[in-house]
Amino acid sequence: MFSSISNTVTESRFFVMPHDSNAIGRLHGGVLMEWMVSAAALCGVRFSKGEVVLAALDDLFFMNPVSVGDMVVVKAWVEYSGHSSMEVGVSAYAYPRIVGEPMLTTTSHMVFVAVDRTGSPRPLPTKIKPTKEEEQLYSLAEKRAEKRRKMLSDRKAMSLDISEYGPDARFRMKSSHLVASSDATMGGIMSGGKLLHLLDEMAGAVAISYARTVAVTGAVDSTSFHYPIRQGSIVDVELVLTGVGRSSAEVAAKVITENPSSGVRRHAATTFFTMVAVDSAGKPVPMPPFEPSNEGEEKRLREMRTRREDRQRRLKEMQIFEPLHSMIAHGRG
Amino acid sequence: MFSSISNTVTESRFFVMPHDSNAIGRLHGGVLMEWMVSAAALCGVRFSKGEVVLAALDDLFFMNPVSVGDMVVVKAWVEYSGHSSMEVGVSAYAYPRIVGEPMLTTTSHMVFVAVDRTGSPRPLPTKIKPTKEEEQLYSLAEKRAEKRRKMLSDRKAMSLDISEYGPDARFRMKSSHLVASSDATMGGIMSGGKLLHLLDEMAGAVAISYARTVAVTGAVDSTSFHYPIRQGSIVDVELVLTGVGRSSAEVAAKVITENPSSGVRRHAATTFFTMVAVDSAGKPVPMPPFEPSNEGEEKRLREMRTRREDRQRRLKEMQIFEPLHSMIAHGRG
Amino acid sequence: MFSSISNTVTESRFFVMPHDSNAIGRLHGGVLMEWMVSAAALCGVRFSKGEVVLAALDDLFFMNPVSVGDMVVVKAWVEYSGHSSMEVGVSAYAYPRIVGEPMLTTTSHMVFVAVDRTGSPRPLPTKIKPTKEEEQLYSLAEKRAEKRRKMLSDRKAMSLDISEYGPDARFRMKSSHLVASSDATMGGIMSGGKLLHLLDEMAGAVAISYARTVAVTGAVDSTSFHYPIRQGSIVDVELVLTGVGRSSAEVAAKVITENPSSGVRRHAATTFFTMVAVDSAGKPVPMPPFEPSNEGEEKRLREMRTRREDRQRRLKEMQIFEPLHSMIAHGRG
């Protein structure tokens, strides 16, 4: 069976309540990510006719702030289908006070794998066959899928790296939690959205404790999930400040999951948050300059600078696919 | 086994937190409905000695506003028992700032069906046998049960109507969601209270986007649930503004559920919300007048006017059973 | 297998959001208790390599207020291990606005029992073997464990006492709820933290309705759980004001659980909350004096005075173990 891309579009709405927002009334990046992952998962479930798990996501650049009282509409569609994995394009629009003109908040891609009851991959029952108008979108998605193949083949090796991240960092926090059934999807795997929400909250705390101002999520780097986190297991999260720009700080987040009965620990994911220091009006303010104080901090600062350049490059790539996303999201595919 | 009505009374308390309330500090109608359904379900579980599902509810007229800091006491009792279904009477009282005198917020009836582990109806182990004082209450409930029988026999036919509601409406919103296990009762069926909460939130957004003021829930029409929504399935909700009165708008809400593996779609429920435009003090303010712009809008406006008359009639019926409810709720049965 | 105490330390972080706080921006005691139990349970799960249930907790004295915007760090460690039960030491520190110096909010002990899939106790795979520095801590824990043995042997008898608590009290509230799967741990037992949260909310309401001011949780007495509350069952909670001091009131909370299919009712727990009347700055203010009006109230007032003396004694005991807890929590074990 075949489907066009535009035929897979789903739409989910969310309302920004006071408890979704920070001290200055701005929607937490973590809440928005949780909404986007749940909306994209719905799209994946409908397309694949069954349960899906989040395997990877591309960068999320948060372009416009969202505030209490706004409505968020998340559109999602399948851009590319492989054997059992699919790439879902996803855009979040904010409608100020519900009645205002929609503003694009962020647009990105998420990769989901269709799984059976045991969590093993299952073949997709439908393939994407783009229409003429969708061909450019499809071919870009196909190229991304090829790039990701390498990354996915490293999955097992990556999952074994359970070393501590930046043990010599001065600005770090860790926290451990049990994964409850309410954190998990139907298949018993921790929802990727809940995990990102937890990490975002912690990354914000690291940035705030460094900058001593309010900090908001500016971006989250592309991330792959090396190992599924099951309900009933433990997650250990480590957050480390790696470096600081003019008004933003990068915070690395590493996630280790532990099976309590076997004691086996696996590296589930590592990602990088860009947190922006803001004043009470939400305007960026300078961060205190960061001077590395040991070899580890120097190394992480160098790596952070490389990632920042890569991130700028990917932000430019977004300008290529953004109009194509807009076309699909607005039903002009 | 037999029980009087007053012997089945249960009492549940809830505290109105800031996150339960809207921009002007008023309790969301959707949250109150969720509380009422959960309290009534508890009463049904205790009476039927097992799991229950919500099959129908009568009109909810919200008579007094509830605010942050108030305590809500929900009393529920079984008024009538059939073979496997029971009618639960339910009243919600608000205690301003916990210490104030209780005010009746709303009183209504909900029909629950006792089900076994597979979701099939099971016979009730106990029957209601009213005391002398309860006879009028019982006989009114019996008459409602007879009326509902016709409606329930249409259940299957209704569930097949998966047509779009008002596709030509100018004021409409739709949203899709996956039903998580935390949205479901022990038997894996989506809680009727959670569904009403979701619909209320969306109905509010439709009214706000039309009126461009705060809108609060004035009433919800009697509703029957044609088809159970299982955890893991998709719900598609469509909300359509059908017409406008002086300071209120009617919003229709249609719910379609989709089994992702089979792709089978069923009409789960349709209901109608009366949303009232209010100022920051909670006083009703005029809605912009509504001029139908096409045939569909004209038809829906006519239907809305008929429903409004029926609703006024049912509001008068409430004045008959309200003192009887009060007698039971206050232990004077 | 053996482990030192310091080798079992876990750390969990929580962020105080507006919806976690009361009218004057203070963290609800019930939310803090829920966090502490979940952090201590995580420690118990990791140590015992499987599911645990909360069997008892020692007094919680809340020494410093926690406010919206603060970060709470909960440290937990196993102080003593028996055959299948373990005592977990737990300390909660508040970091004002995330950046401030940590303040000890409360420190106490919780007893967890390692259970298998059916909820039956299972032997611990590891035993605590204290280091030289930990010997005093261990020996105090051992003494507490001996004292608790008597209490645990009364468990069955206690669970049969399903009498109403203080039916003749003028200041009482009751409430009934169904236990949802999202209230339960993986093994299907209601989380002790969720139960304490519910009781704290109700105890606050009883104190507020008596004092007609804001009331905050000053302390919770040591509590044992006589009977597990399973998901799908009913909890009936009864709260009774037993007596009043200068600016505090004691509220008794009794919990009955009912299996809906069998109708069997069991006494799950009784505990006592000390609620403090405060002004809008959080400063204690006088409570209206309490005059007992019947024999039951007189009896409960006498019992309350005895408990108050015992509580003062236990508060002094805390000053003995608090520095030992601090040593472990700060990695100086």
GROMACS .gro file of C-alpha atoms in nm, chain A residues 9-163:
model
  155
    9VAL     CA    1  -0.104   1.488   0.806
   10THR     CA    2  -0.239   1.491   1.162
   11GLU     CA    3  -0.325   1.790   1.376
   12SER     CA    4  -0.318   1.810   1.757
   13ARG     CA    5  -0.401   2.109   1.975
   14PHE     CA    6  -0.270   2.203   2.316
   15PHE     CA    7  -0.348   2.493   2.547
   16VAL     CA    8  -0.075   2.666   2.745
   17MET     CA    9  -0.174   2.668   3.112
   18PRO     CA   10   0.004   2.851   3.393
   19HIS     CA   11   0.159   2.524   3.513
   20ASP     CA   12   0.321   2.475   3.171
   21SER     CA   13   0.512   2.800   3.199
   22ASN     CA   14   0.811   2.947   3.377
   23ALA     CA   15   0.851   3.246   3.608
   24ILE     CA   16   0.800   3.495   3.322
   25GLY     CA   17   0.492   3.322   3.176
   26ARG     CA   18   0.675   3.151   2.889
   27LEU     CA   19   0.592   2.794   2.787
   28HIS     CA   20   0.866   2.555   2.902
   29GLY     CA   21   1.060   2.411   2.608
   30GLY     CA   22   1.026   2.071   2.773
   31VAL     CA   23   0.646   2.085   2.770
   32LEU     CA   24   0.644   2.186   2.404
   33MET     CA   25   0.879   1.898   2.320
   34GLU     CA   26   0.653   1.655   2.505
   35TRP     CA   27   0.354   1.781   2.304
   36MET     CA   28   0.544   1.761   1.974
   37VAL     CA   29   0.664   1.406   2.038
   38SER     CA   30   0.313   1.293   2.136
   39ALA     CA   31   0.162   1.452   1.824
   40ALA     CA   32   0.431   1.304   1.600
   41ALA     CA   33   0.389   0.962   1.766
   42LEU     CA   34   0.015   0.976   1.694
   43CYS     CA   35   0.097   1.037   1.328
   44GLY     CA   36   0.339   0.742   1.335
   45VAL     CA   37   0.085   0.513   1.507
   46ARG     CA   38  -0.181   0.595   1.250
   47PHE     CA   39   0.056   0.544   0.957
   48SER     CA   40   0.215   0.224   1.089
   49LYS     CA   41  -0.109   0.081   1.234
   50GLY     CA   42   0.048   0.007   1.571
   51GLU     CA   43   0.285   0.108   1.846
   52VAL     CA   44   0.595   0.319   1.770
   53VAL     CA   45   0.903   0.429   1.965
   54LEU     CA   46   1.108   0.745   1.915
   55ALA     CA   47   1.451   0.653   1.775
   56ALA     CA   48   1.592   0.998   1.692
   57LEU     CA   49   1.503   1.361   1.650
   58ASP     CA   50   1.660   1.644   1.455
   59ASP     CA   51   1.747   1.983   1.602
   60LEU     CA   52   1.469   2.186   1.753
   61PHE     CA   53   1.529   2.560   1.718
   62PHE     CA   54   1.274   2.758   1.915
   63MET     CA   55   1.213   3.065   1.705
   64ASN     CA   56   0.924   3.241   1.875
   65PRO     CA   57   0.824   3.244   2.240
   66VAL     CA   58   0.494   3.087   2.346
   67SER     CA   59   0.302   3.226   2.643
   68VAL     CA   60   0.033   3.129   2.892
   69GLY     CA   61  -0.309   3.149   2.726
   70ASP     CA   62  -0.176   3.066   2.379
   71MET     CA   63  -0.295   2.768   2.175
   72VAL     CA   64  -0.034   2.542   2.016
   73VAL     CA   65  -0.122   2.348   1.701
   74VAL     CA   66   0.116   2.068   1.612
   75LYS     CA   67   0.099   1.928   1.259
   76ALA     CA   68   0.280   1.606   1.180
   77TRP     CA   69   0.320   1.398   0.863
   78VAL     CA   70   0.527   1.104   0.742
   79GLU     CA   71   0.795   1.227   0.502
   80TYR     CA   72   0.981   0.907   0.442
   81SER     CA   73   0.929   0.539   0.519
   82GLY     CA   74   1.193   0.268   0.541
   83HIS     CA   75   1.142  -0.097   0.631
   84SER     CA   76   1.022  -0.043   0.987
   85SER     CA   77   1.125   0.316   1.058
   86MET     CA   78   0.967   0.636   0.937
   87GLU     CA   79   1.063   1.002   0.946
   88VAL     CA   80   0.786   1.227   1.073
   89GLY     CA   81   0.798   1.597   0.988
   90VAL     CA   82   0.653   1.810   1.265
   91SER     CA   83   0.574   2.182   1.299
   92ALA     CA   84   0.445   2.367   1.603
   93TYR     CA   85   0.248   2.689   1.560
   94ALA     CA   86   0.148   2.920   1.843
   95TYR     CA   87  -0.178   3.117   1.827
   96PRO     CA   88  -0.131   3.410   2.069
   97ARG     CA   89  -0.424   3.418   2.317
   98ILE     CA   90  -0.592   3.162   2.082
   99VAL     CA   91  -0.721   3.444   1.858
  100GLY     CA   92  -0.394   3.579   1.716
  101GLU     CA   93  -0.224   3.495   1.388
  102PRO     CA   94  -0.029   3.166   1.403
  103MET     CA   95   0.349   3.192   1.440
  104LEU     CA   96   0.585   2.908   1.358
  105THR     CA   97   0.758   2.811   1.682
  106THR     CA   98   0.972   2.527   1.554
  107THR     CA   99   0.980   2.267   1.279
  108SER     CA  100   1.186   1.950   1.270
  109HIS     CA  101   1.191   1.575   1.203
  110MET     CA  102   1.151   1.279   1.434
  111VAL     CA  103   1.231   0.918   1.351
  112PHE     CA  104   0.999   0.652   1.488
  113VAL     CA  105   1.035   0.275   1.465
  114ALA     CA  106   0.722   0.062   1.438
  115VAL     CA  107   0.737  -0.208   1.706
  116ASP     CA  108   0.532  -0.510   1.804
  117ARG     CA  109   0.412  -0.604   2.154
  118THR     CA  110   0.758  -0.727   2.252
  119GLY     CA  111   0.923  -0.404   2.139
  120SER     CA  112   1.084  -0.563   1.831
  121PRO     CA  113   1.071  -0.375   1.500
  122ARG     CA  114   0.789  -0.473   1.264
  123PRO     CA  115   0.760  -0.391   0.893
  124LEU     CA  116   0.555  -0.088   0.791
  125PRO     CA  117   0.227  -0.185   0.620
  126THR     CA  118   0.233   0.129   0.401
  127LYS     CA  119   0.506   0.309   0.207
  128ILE     CA  120   0.532   0.677   0.127
  129LYS     CA  121   0.503   0.753  -0.244
  130PRO     CA  122   0.541   1.129  -0.288
  131THR     CA  123   0.328   1.327  -0.530
  132LYS     CA  124   0.506   1.548  -0.780
  133GLU     CA  125   0.485   1.846  -0.543
  134GLU     CA  126   0.626   1.639  -0.259
  135GLU     CA  127   0.930   1.506  -0.444
  136GLN     CA  128   1.181   1.760  -0.311
  137LEU     CA  129   1.062   1.705   0.046
  138TYR     CA  130   1.087   1.328   0.002
  139SER     CA  131   1.433   1.338  -0.150
  140LEU     CA  132   1.569   1.556   0.134
  141ALA     CA  133   1.420   1.311   0.384
  142GLU     CA  134   1.574   1.019   0.198
  143LYS     CA  135   1.918   1.181   0.225
  144ARG     CA  136   1.875   1.235   0.597
  145ALA     CA  137   1.770   0.871   0.635
  146GLU     CA  138   2.092   0.757   0.465
  147LYS     CA  139   2.301   0.971   0.698
  148ARG     CA  140   2.118   0.829   0.998
  149ARG     CA  141   2.184   0.470   0.891
  150LYS     CA  142   2.549   0.502   0.996
  151MET     CA  143   2.443   0.650   1.328
  152LEU     CA  144   2.193   0.371   1.387
  153SER     CA  145   2.453   0.105   1.314
  154ASP     CA  146   2.661   0.256   1.598
  155ARG     CA  147   2.363   0.223   1.829
  156LYS     CA  148   2.481  -0.083   2.017
  157ALA     CA  149   2.835   0.046   2.068
  158MET     CA  150   2.700   0.382   2.187
  159SER     CA  151   2.468   0.215   2.436
  160LEU     CA  152   2.767   0.058   2.612
  161ASP     CA  153   2.931   0.394   2.692
  162ILE     CA  154   2.810   0.437   3.049
  163SER     CA  155   3.100   0.658   3.160
   0.00000   0.00000   0.00000
